[in-house]
PDB file of C-alpha atoms and ligand atoms in Angstrom:
ATOM      1  CA  UNK A 299     144.190  43.710 129.128  1.00  0.00           C
ATOM      2  CA  UNK A 300     146.232  40.624 128.126  1.00  0.00           C
ATOM      3  CA  UNK A 301     149.917  41.243 127.530  1.00  0.00           C
ATOM      4  CA  UNK A 302     150.843  41.034 123.862  1.00  0.00           C
ATOM      5  CA  UNK A 303     154.010  39.312 122.674  1.00  0.00           C
ATOM      6  CA  UNK A 304     155.029  39.599 119.049  1.00  0.00           C
ATOM      7  CA  UNK A 305     157.844  37.571 117.511  1.00  0.00           C
ATOM      8  CA  UNK A 306     159.665  39.555 114.844  1.00  0.00           C
ATOM      9  CA  UNK A 307     161.688  37.195 112.673  1.00  0.00           C
ATOM     10  CA  UNK A 308     163.001  40.099 110.574  1.00  0.00           C
ATOM     11  CA  UNK A 309     164.572  38.734 107.366  1.00  0.00           C
ATOM     12  CA  UNK A 310     164.805  35.156 108.603  1.00  0.00           C
ATOM     13  CA  UNK A 311     162.930  32.012 107.638  1.00  0.00           C
ATOM     14  CA  UNK A 312     161.578  31.504 104.148  1.00  0.00           C
ATOM     15  CA  UNK A 313     158.509  29.308 103.610  1.00  0.00           C
ATOM     16  CA  UNK A 314     160.174  25.987 104.491  1.00  0.00           C
ATOM     17  CA  UNK A 315     161.613  27.085 107.818  1.00  0.00           C
ATOM     18  CA  UNK A 316     158.533  29.202 108.602  1.00  0.00           C
ATOM     19  CA  UNK A 317     156.287  26.140 108.476  1.00  0.00           C
ATOM     20  CA  UNK A 318     158.655  24.257 110.787  1.00  0.00           C
ATOM     21  CA  UNK A 319     158.779  27.138 113.290  1.00  0.00           C
ATOM     22  CA  UNK A 320     154.975  27.384 113.462  1.00  0.00           C
ATOM     23  CA  UNK A 321     154.561  23.626 113.944  1.00  0.00           C
ATOM     24  CA  UNK A 322     157.229  23.551 116.676  1.00  0.00           C
ATOM     25  CA  UNK A 323     155.722  26.600 118.402  1.00  0.00           C
ATOM     26  CA  UNK A 324     152.270  24.982 118.341  1.00  0.00           C
ATOM     27  CA  UNK A 325     153.740  22.089 120.370  1.00  0.00           C
ATOM     28  CA  UNK A 326     154.654  24.527 123.161  1.00  0.00           C
ATOM     29  CA  UNK A 327     152.378  24.915 126.166  1.00  0.00           C
ATOM     30  CA  UNK A 328     150.821  28.293 125.336  1.00  0.00           C
ATOM     31  CA  UNK A 329     149.107  30.492 127.911  1.00  0.00           C
ATOM     32  CA  UNK A 330     145.531  31.621 127.250  1.00  0.00           C
ATOM     33  CA  UNK A 331     145.876  35.014 128.903  1.00  0.00           C
ATOM     34  CA  UNK A 332     148.724  36.258 126.720  1.00  0.00           C
ATOM     35  CA  UNK A 333     148.046  37.483 123.177  1.00  0.00           C
ATOM     36  CA  UNK A 334     150.676  36.074 120.834  1.00  0.00           C
ATOM     37  CA  UNK A 335     151.568  36.976 117.261  1.00  0.00           C
ATOM     38  CA  UNK A 336     154.359  36.148 114.864  1.00  0.00           C
ATOM     39  CA  UNK A 337     155.585  38.667 112.286  1.00  0.00           C
ATOM     40  CA  UNK A 338     156.940  36.770 109.309  1.00  0.00           C
ATOM     41  CA  UNK A 339     158.426  37.852 105.957  1.00  0.00           C
ATOM     42  CA  UNK A 340     155.755  38.309 103.268  1.00  0.00           C
ATOM     43  CA  UNK A 341     156.938  35.279 101.288  1.00  0.00           C
ATOM     44  CA  UNK A 342     156.428  33.081 104.355  1.00  0.00           C
ATOM     45  CA  UNK A 343     152.865  34.158 105.152  1.00  0.00           C
ATOM     46  CA  UNK A 344     151.267  31.361 103.131  1.00  0.00           C
ATOM     47  CA  UNK A 345     153.424  28.656 104.726  1.00  0.00           C
ATOM     48  CA  UNK A 346     152.851  30.036 108.210  1.00  0.00           C
ATOM     49  CA  UNK A 347     149.107  30.199 107.560  1.00  0.00           C
ATOM     50  CA  UNK A 348     149.041  26.629 106.209  1.00  0.00           C
ATOM     51  CA  UNK A 349     150.986  25.306 109.204  1.00  0.00           C
ATOM     52  CA  UNK A 350     148.597  27.045 111.579  1.00  0.00           C
ATOM     53  CA  UNK A 351     145.671  25.149 110.082  1.00  0.00           C
ATOM     54  CA  UNK A 352     142.581  26.009 112.076  1.00  0.00           C
ATOM     55  CA  UNK A 353     144.589  27.184 115.073  1.00  0.00           C
ATOM     56  CA  UNK A 354     144.288  30.846 115.924  1.00  0.00           C
ATOM     57  CA  UNK A 355     147.393  31.060 118.100  1.00  0.00           C
ATOM     58  CA  UNK A 356     149.749  32.601 117.245  1.00  0.00           C
ATOM     59  CA  UNK A 357     148.063  35.370 115.279  1.00  0.00           C
ATOM     60  CA  UNK A 358     149.712  36.096 111.989  1.00  0.00           C
ATOM     61  CA  UNK A 359     151.529  39.400 111.594  1.00  0.00           C
ATOM     62  CA  UNK A 360     153.358  41.001 108.685  1.00  0.00           C
ATOM     63  CA  UNK A 361     156.473  43.146 108.908  1.00  0.00           C
ATOM     64  CA  UNK A 362     155.514  45.866 106.456  1.00  0.00           C
ATOM     65  CA  UNK A 363     152.794  47.123 104.114  1.00  0.00           C
ATOM     66  CA  UNK A 364     152.346  49.719 101.368  1.00  0.00           C
ATOM     67  CA  UNK A 365     149.689  52.377 101.831  1.00  0.00           C
ATOM     68  CA  UNK A 366     147.917  52.150  98.445  1.00  0.00           C
ATOM     69  CA  UNK A 367     145.240  49.509  97.744  1.00  0.00           C
ATOM     70  CA  UNK A 368     146.593  48.372  94.367  1.00  0.00           C
ATOM     71  CA  UNK A 369     148.217  49.858  91.279  1.00  0.00           C
ATOM     72  CA  UNK A 370     151.623  50.475  89.744  1.00  0.00           C
ATOM     73  CA  UNK A 371     153.738  49.943  92.885  1.00  0.00           C
ATOM     74  CA  UNK A 372     156.134  47.211  91.847  1.00  0.00           C
ATOM     75  CA  UNK A 373     157.286  45.026  94.672  1.00  0.00           C
ATOM     76  CA  UNK A 374     154.823  46.381  97.203  1.00  0.00           C
ATOM     77  CA  UNK A 375     152.120  44.564  99.164  1.00  0.00           C
ATOM     78  CA  UNK A 376     148.838  46.186 100.206  1.00  0.00           C
ATOM     79  CA  UNK A 377     146.808  45.872 103.374  1.00  0.00           C
ATOM     80  CA  UNK A 378     144.014  44.081 101.499  1.00  0.00           C
ATOM     81  CA  UNK A 379     146.518  41.474 100.280  1.00  0.00           C
ATOM     82  CA  UNK A 380     147.653  40.922 103.861  1.00  0.00           C
ATOM     83  CA  UNK A 381     144.058  40.639 104.967  1.00  0.00           C
ATOM     84  CA  UNK A 382     143.508  37.804 102.464  1.00  0.00           C
ATOM     85  CA  UNK A 383     146.117  35.820 104.422  1.00  0.00           C
ATOM     86  CA  UNK A 384     144.294  36.461 107.685  1.00  0.00           C
ATOM     87  CA  UNK A 385     147.000  38.827 108.909  1.00  0.00           C
ATOM     88  CA  UNK A 386     145.866  40.476 112.150  1.00  0.00           C
ATOM     89  CA  UNK A 387     148.827  42.687 113.017  1.00  0.00           C
ATOM     90  CA  UNK A 388     151.439  44.448 110.906  1.00  0.00           C
ATOM     91  CA  UNK A 389     154.606  46.227 112.016  1.00  0.00           C
ATOM     92  CA  UNK A 390     155.189  49.693 110.627  1.00  0.00           C
ATOM     93  CA  UNK A 391     158.138  52.017 111.026  1.00  0.00           C
ATOM     94  CA  UNK A 392     160.577  49.459 112.372  1.00  0.00           C
ATOM     95  CA  UNK A 393     163.872  51.284 112.923  1.00  0.00           C
ATOM     96  CA  UNK A 394     165.610  48.957 110.455  1.00  0.00           C
ATOM     97  CA  UNK A 395     163.235  50.199 107.735  1.00  0.00           C
ATOM     98  CA  UNK A 396     163.505  53.816 108.845  1.00  0.00           C
ATOM     99  CA  UNK A 397     167.276  53.424 108.718  1.00  0.00           C
ATOM    100  CA  UNK A 398     167.965  51.251 105.631  1.00  0.00           C
ATOM    101  CA  UNK A 399     165.017  52.408 103.504  1.00  0.00           C
ATOM    102  CA  UNK A 400     164.637  55.961 104.698  1.00  0.00           C
ATOM    103  CA  UNK A 401     161.072  55.458 105.860  1.00  0.00           C
ATOM    104  CA  UNK A 402     159.783  58.813 107.029  1.00  0.00           C
ATOM    105  CA  UNK A 403     157.258  59.590 109.750  1.00  0.00           C
ATOM    106  CA  UNK A 404     154.776  60.470 107.014  1.00  0.00           C
ATOM    107  CA  UNK A 405     155.188  57.083 105.291  1.00  0.00           C
ATOM    108  CA  UNK A 406     154.712  55.362 108.646  1.00  0.00           C
ATOM    109  CA  UNK A 407     151.506  57.334 109.223  1.00  0.00           C
ATOM    110  CA  UNK A 408     150.131  56.390 105.783  1.00  0.00           C
ATOM    111  CA  UNK A 409     150.919  52.717 106.355  1.00  0.00           C
ATOM    112  CA  UNK A 410     149.295  52.706 109.806  1.00  0.00           C
ATOM    113  CA  UNK A 411     146.147  54.363 108.414  1.00  0.00           C
ATOM    114  CA  UNK A 412     145.899  51.917 105.482  1.00  0.00           C
ATOM    115  CA  UNK A 413     146.108  48.978 107.882  1.00  0.00           C
ATOM    116  CA  UNK A 414     143.498  50.387 110.232  1.00  0.00           C
ATOM    117  CA  UNK A 415     141.103  50.921 107.297  1.00  0.00           C
ATOM    118  CA  UNK A 416     141.599  47.273 106.323  1.00  0.00           C
ATOM    119  CA  UNK A 417     140.929  46.015 109.856  1.00  0.00           C
ATOM    120  CA  UNK A 418     144.557  45.084 110.592  1.00  0.00           C
ATOM    121  CA  UNK A 419     146.135  46.318 113.824  1.00  0.00           C
ATOM    122  CA  UNK A 420     149.170  48.509 113.080  1.00  0.00           C
ATOM    123  CA  UNK A 421     152.108  47.984 115.418  1.00  0.00           C
ATOM    124  CA  UNK A 422     153.908  51.304 115.205  1.00  0.00           C
ATOM    125  CA  UNK A 423     157.585  51.161 116.116  1.00  0.00           C
ATOM    126  CA  UNK A 424     159.247  54.243 117.583  1.00  0.00           C
ATOM    127  CA  UNK A 425     162.523  54.835 119.362  1.00  0.00           C
ATOM    128  CA  UNK A 426     165.632  56.950 119.576  1.00  0.00           C
ATOM    129  CA  UNK A 427     169.153  56.341 118.294  1.00  0.00           C
ATOM    130  CA  UNK A 428     172.128  55.973 120.633  1.00  0.00           C
ATOM    131  CA  UNK A 429     173.237  59.527 119.767  1.00  0.00           C
ATOM    132  CA  UNK A 430     169.791  60.946 120.545  1.00  0.00           C
ATOM    133  CA  UNK A 431     169.755  58.993 123.808  1.00  0.00           C
ATOM    134  CA  UNK A 432     173.143  60.468 124.781  1.00  0.00           C
ATOM    135  CA  UNK A 433     171.925  63.964 123.950  1.00  0.00           C
ATOM    136  CA  UNK A 434     168.839  63.338 126.116  1.00  0.00           C
ATOM    137  CA  UNK A 435     166.566  63.784 123.105  1.00  0.00           C
ATOM    138  CA  UNK A 436     164.565  60.589 123.656  1.00  0.00           C
ATOM    139  CA  UNK A 437     161.353  62.255 124.772  1.00  0.00           C
ATOM    140  CA  UNK A 438     161.464  64.815 121.967  1.00  0.00           C
ATOM    141  CA  UNK A 439     161.987  62.079 119.344  1.00  0.00           C
ATOM    142  CA  UNK A 440     159.194  59.964 120.802  1.00  0.00           C
ATOM    143  CA  UNK A 441     156.796  62.915 120.817  1.00  0.00           C
ATOM    144  CA  UNK A 442     157.590  63.678 117.163  1.00  0.00           C
ATOM    145  CA  UNK A 443     157.338  60.070 115.985  1.00  0.00           C
ATOM    146  CA  UNK A 444     154.153  59.336 117.940  1.00  0.00           C
ATOM    147  CA  UNK A 445     152.404  62.547 116.900  1.00  0.00           C
ATOM    148  CA  UNK A 446     153.196  61.912 113.246  1.00  0.00           C
ATOM    149  CA  UNK A 447     152.265  58.207 113.338  1.00  0.00           C
ATOM    150  CA  UNK A 448     148.771  58.751 114.739  1.00  0.00           C
ATOM    151  CA  UNK A 449     147.987  61.826 112.628  1.00  0.00           C
ATOM    152  CA  UNK A 450     146.136  59.862 109.943  1.00  0.00           C
ATOM    153  CA  UNK A 451     144.443  57.291 112.215  1.00  0.00           C
ATOM    154  CA  UNK A 452     140.689  57.403 112.693  1.00  0.00           C
ATOM    155  CA  UNK A 453     139.784  58.120 116.325  1.00  0.00           C
ATOM    156  CA  UNK A 454     136.376  56.543 115.813  1.00  0.00           C
ATOM    157  CA  UNK A 455     137.721  53.272 114.369  1.00  0.00           C
ATOM    158  CA  UNK A 456     137.058  50.042 116.267  1.00  0.00           C
ATOM    159  CA  UNK A 457     140.469  48.774 115.174  1.00  0.00           C
ATOM    160  CA  UNK A 458     143.020  49.455 117.895  1.00  0.00           C
ATOM    161  CA  UNK A 459     146.628  50.348 117.266  1.00  0.00           C
ATOM    162  CA  UNK A 460     149.697  49.247 119.165  1.00  0.00           C
ATOM    163  CA  UNK A 461     152.977  51.047 119.785  1.00  0.00           C
ATOM    164  CA  UNK A 462     156.344  49.393 120.284  1.00  0.00           C
ATOM    165  CA  UNK A 463     158.982  51.464 122.024  1.00  0.00           C
ATOM    166  CA  UNK A 464     162.265  50.201 120.660  1.00  0.00           C
ATOM    167  CA  UNK A 465     165.350  52.214 121.586  1.00  0.00           C
ATOM    168  CA  UNK A 466     167.593  51.558 118.587  1.00  0.00           C
ATOM    169  CA  UNK A 467     170.670  51.099 120.770  1.00  0.00           C
ATOM    170  CA  UNK A 468     168.924  48.231 122.562  1.00  0.00           C
ATOM    171  CA  UNK A 469     167.919  46.292 119.427  1.00  0.00           C
ATOM    172  CA  UNK A 470     170.003  43.190 118.891  1.00  0.00           C
ATOM    173  CA  UNK A 471     172.731  44.600 121.143  1.00  0.00           C
ATOM    174  CA  UNK A 472     172.156  42.546 124.277  1.00  0.00           C
ATOM    175  CA  UNK A 473     171.917  45.915 126.108  1.00  0.00           C
ATOM    176  CA  UNK A 474     168.258  46.059 127.052  1.00  0.00           C
ATOM    177  CA  UNK A 475     166.834  49.376 128.207  1.00  0.00           C
ATOM    178  CA  UNK A 476     166.345  49.542 131.997  1.00  0.00           C
ATOM    179  CA  UNK A 477     162.661  48.948 132.695  1.00  0.00           C
ATOM    180  CA  UNK A 478     162.190  52.259 134.527  1.00  0.00           C
ATOM    181  CA  UNK A 479     163.615  54.177 131.544  1.00  0.00           C
ATOM    182  CA  UNK A 480     161.273  52.214 129.273  1.00  0.00           C
ATOM    183  CA  UNK A 481     158.406  53.069 131.607  1.00  0.00           C
ATOM    184  CA  UNK A 482     159.146  56.790 131.230  1.00  0.00           C
ATOM    185  CA  UNK A 483     159.282  56.417 127.437  1.00  0.00           C
ATOM    186  CA  UNK A 484     155.933  54.613 127.456  1.00  0.00           C
ATOM    187  CA  UNK A 485     154.467  57.450 129.520  1.00  0.00           C
ATOM    188  CA  UNK A 486     155.633  59.943 126.897  1.00  0.00           C
ATOM    189  CA  UNK A 487     154.018  57.920 124.082  1.00  0.00           C
ATOM    190  CA  UNK A 488     150.769  57.501 126.040  1.00  0.00           C
ATOM    191  CA  UNK A 489     150.780  61.188 126.893  1.00  0.00           C
ATOM    192  CA  UNK A 490     150.840  62.092 123.195  1.00  0.00           C
ATOM    193  CA  UNK A 491     147.898  59.756 122.533  1.00  0.00           C
ATOM    194  CA  UNK A 492     145.932  61.379 125.369  1.00  0.00           C
ATOM    195  CA  UNK A 493     146.657  64.825 123.967  1.00  0.00           C
ATOM    196  CA  UNK A 494     146.019  64.081 120.284  1.00  0.00           C
ATOM    197  CA  UNK A 495     143.182  61.566 120.711  1.00  0.00           C
ATOM    198  CA  UNK A 496     141.759  60.955 124.164  1.00  0.00           C
ATOM    199  CA  UNK A 497     142.307  59.294 127.519  1.00  0.00           C
ATOM    200  CA  UNK A 498     140.191  56.227 126.771  1.00  0.00           C
ATOM    201  CA  UNK A 499     142.014  55.443 123.551  1.00  0.00           C
ATOM    202  CA  UNK A 500     145.349  56.009 125.277  1.00  0.00           C
ATOM    203  CA  UNK A 501     144.355  53.718 128.137  1.00  0.00           C
ATOM    204  CA  UNK A 502     143.313  50.971 125.727  1.00  0.00           C
ATOM    205  CA  UNK A 503     146.420  51.228 123.545  1.00  0.00           C
ATOM    206  CA  UNK A 504     148.996  48.535 124.168  1.00  0.00           C
ATOM    207  CA  UNK A 505     152.536  49.842 124.269  1.00  0.00           C
ATOM    208  CA  UNK A 506     155.161  47.128 123.947  1.00  0.00           C
ATOM    209  CA  UNK A 507     158.827  47.274 124.796  1.00  0.00           C
ATOM    210  CA  UNK A 508     161.338  45.921 122.271  1.00  0.00           C
ATOM    211  CA  UNK A 509     165.113  45.630 122.418  1.00  0.00           C
ATOM    212  CA  UNK A 510     167.091  42.583 123.574  1.00  0.00           C
ATOM    213  CA  UNK A 511     164.162  41.017 125.414  1.00  0.00           C
ATOM    214  CA  UNK A 512     165.051  37.494 126.557  1.00  0.00           C
ATOM    215  CA  UNK A 513     163.889  34.899 129.087  1.00  0.00           C
ATOM    216  CA  UNK A 514     165.974  36.554 131.828  1.00  0.00           C
ATOM    217  CA  UNK A 515     164.484  40.025 131.554  1.00  0.00           C
ATOM    218  CA  UNK A 516     160.929  39.541 130.220  1.00  0.00           C
ATOM    219  CA  UNK A 517     159.330  39.426 133.704  1.00  0.00           C
ATOM    220  CA  UNK A 518     160.889  42.753 134.585  1.00  0.00           C
ATOM    221  CA  UNK A 519     159.185  44.432 131.625  1.00  0.00           C
ATOM    222  CA  UNK A 520     155.872  42.646 131.965  1.00  0.00           C
ATOM    223  CA  UNK A 521     155.562  43.656 135.622  1.00  0.00           C
ATOM    224  CA  UNK A 522     156.390  47.314 134.945  1.00  0.00           C
ATOM    225  CA  UNK A 523     153.408  49.659 134.909  1.00  0.00           C
ATOM    226  CA  UNK A 524     152.611  50.919 131.430  1.00  0.00           C
ATOM    227  CA  UNK A 525     154.475  48.136 129.597  1.00  0.00           C
ATOM    228  CA  UNK A 526     151.854  45.947 127.947  1.00  0.00           C
ATOM    229  CA  UNK A 527     154.020  43.336 126.277  1.00  0.00           C
ATOM    230  CA  UNK A 528     157.072  42.911 124.118  1.00  0.00           C
ATOM    231  CA  UNK A 529     158.267  42.894 120.532  1.00  0.00           C
ATOM    232  CA  UNK A 530     160.936  40.224 120.383  1.00  0.00           C
ATOM    233  CA  UNK A 531     163.520  39.854 117.644  1.00  0.00           C
ATOM    234  CA  UNK A 532     166.501  37.545 118.181  1.00  0.00           C
ATOM    235  CA  UNK A 533     164.982  35.564 121.050  1.00  0.00           C
ATOM    236  CA  UNK A 534     161.938  34.693 118.943  1.00  0.00           C
ATOM    237  CA  UNK A 535     163.849  32.761 116.302  1.00  0.00           C
ATOM    238  CA  UNK A 536     163.830  29.630 118.443  1.00  0.00           C
ATOM    239  CA  UNK A 537     160.186  28.575 118.909  1.00  0.00           C
ATOM    240  CA  UNK A 538     160.974  26.996 122.290  1.00  0.00           C
ATOM    241  CA  UNK A 539     162.532  30.191 123.604  1.00  0.00           C
ATOM    242  CA  UNK A 540     159.587  32.245 122.334  1.00  0.00           C
ATOM    243  CA  UNK A 541     157.238  29.712 123.971  1.00  0.00           C
ATOM    244  CA  UNK A 542     159.099  30.190 127.249  1.00  0.00           C
ATOM    245  CA  UNK A 543     158.831  33.981 126.879  1.00  0.00           C
ATOM    246  CA  UNK A 544     155.073  33.658 126.370  1.00  0.00           C
ATOM    247  CA  UNK A 545     154.677  31.483 129.461  1.00  0.00           C
ATOM    248  CA  UNK A 546     156.809  33.881 131.511  1.00  0.00           C
ATOM    249  CA  UNK A 547     154.632  36.800 130.400  1.00  0.00           C
ATOM    250  CA  UNK A 548     151.494  35.388 132.076  1.00  0.00           C
ATOM    251  CA  UNK A 549     150.066  38.066 134.371  1.00  0.00           C
ATOM    252  CA  UNK A 550     150.270  37.089 138.058  1.00  0.00           C
TER     253      UNK A 550
HETATM  254  C1  PEP B 129     163.315  44.065 116.980  1.00  0.00           C
HETATM  255  O1  PEP B 129     164.038  44.111 116.010  1.00  0.00           O
HETATM  256  O2  PEP B 129     162.134  44.399 116.907  1.00  0.00           O
HETATM  257  C2  PEP B 129     163.911  43.610 118.251  1.00  0.00           C
HETATM  258  C3  PEP B 129     163.321  43.926 119.355  1.00  0.00           C
HETATM  259  O3  PEP B 129     165.074  42.880 118.159  1.00  0.00           O
HETATM  260  P1  PEP B 129     165.874  42.188 119.362  1.00  0.00           P
HETATM  261  O4  PEP B 129     164.868  41.532 120.278  1.00  0.00           O
HETATM  262  O5  PEP B 129     166.758  41.196 118.692  1.00  0.00           O
HETATM  263  O6  PEP B 129     166.619  43.260 120.067  1.00  0.00           O
END
């Protein structure tokens, strides 16, 4: 299974800068045995797509979706609209959305299911707050979030799903989660998938680590059992740094 690295620009780079990032990233030496995607704001999808031209690397990812197909949902974007842009992955349940927009586990589950139906791989973000971490509630939170997120997914679907374990205290803080702690968290997430779906699906599901990943610590995560790649925020804003991360993630 190739490692998967996803750049998450968050609310950075409108269409003009997005095109420049994609062109600069395309000039990087990119490994073949690492799957690479870039999650861009909705308004920058067209520019990113145009700058990609016929190239298929990086894959295009979105940062959010609404669960209905179409209708009176002002401001929202559906999975079929994302599919028209050739979007292959879409984040759901990022902690910044759970926090600032009160996204619930149920909303996350509906979004993930809508994406899967449309043939787009949902990248489901889960993770505990600093307070939950201190109270040793991480595993409980992960079990709840994972159980809820997969509840509406179709076990028989050919479209895989991805999880990203992102301890909230590690996001953008420069305090990355120790790889062995992340490994335990990934085991909890995979354990829920085994229980609620089956062993094969769990074994084929990529679980990424996210939270202050940078060129100095990426190898540590990539070489840890059960960590199948990374979701990268801050360090992905510079296309050369993200290129370096991708090269460093090549399996040995
Ligand atoms: C993220 O927001 O998904 C993330 C991992 O951010 P950062 O790499 O900046 O911690």
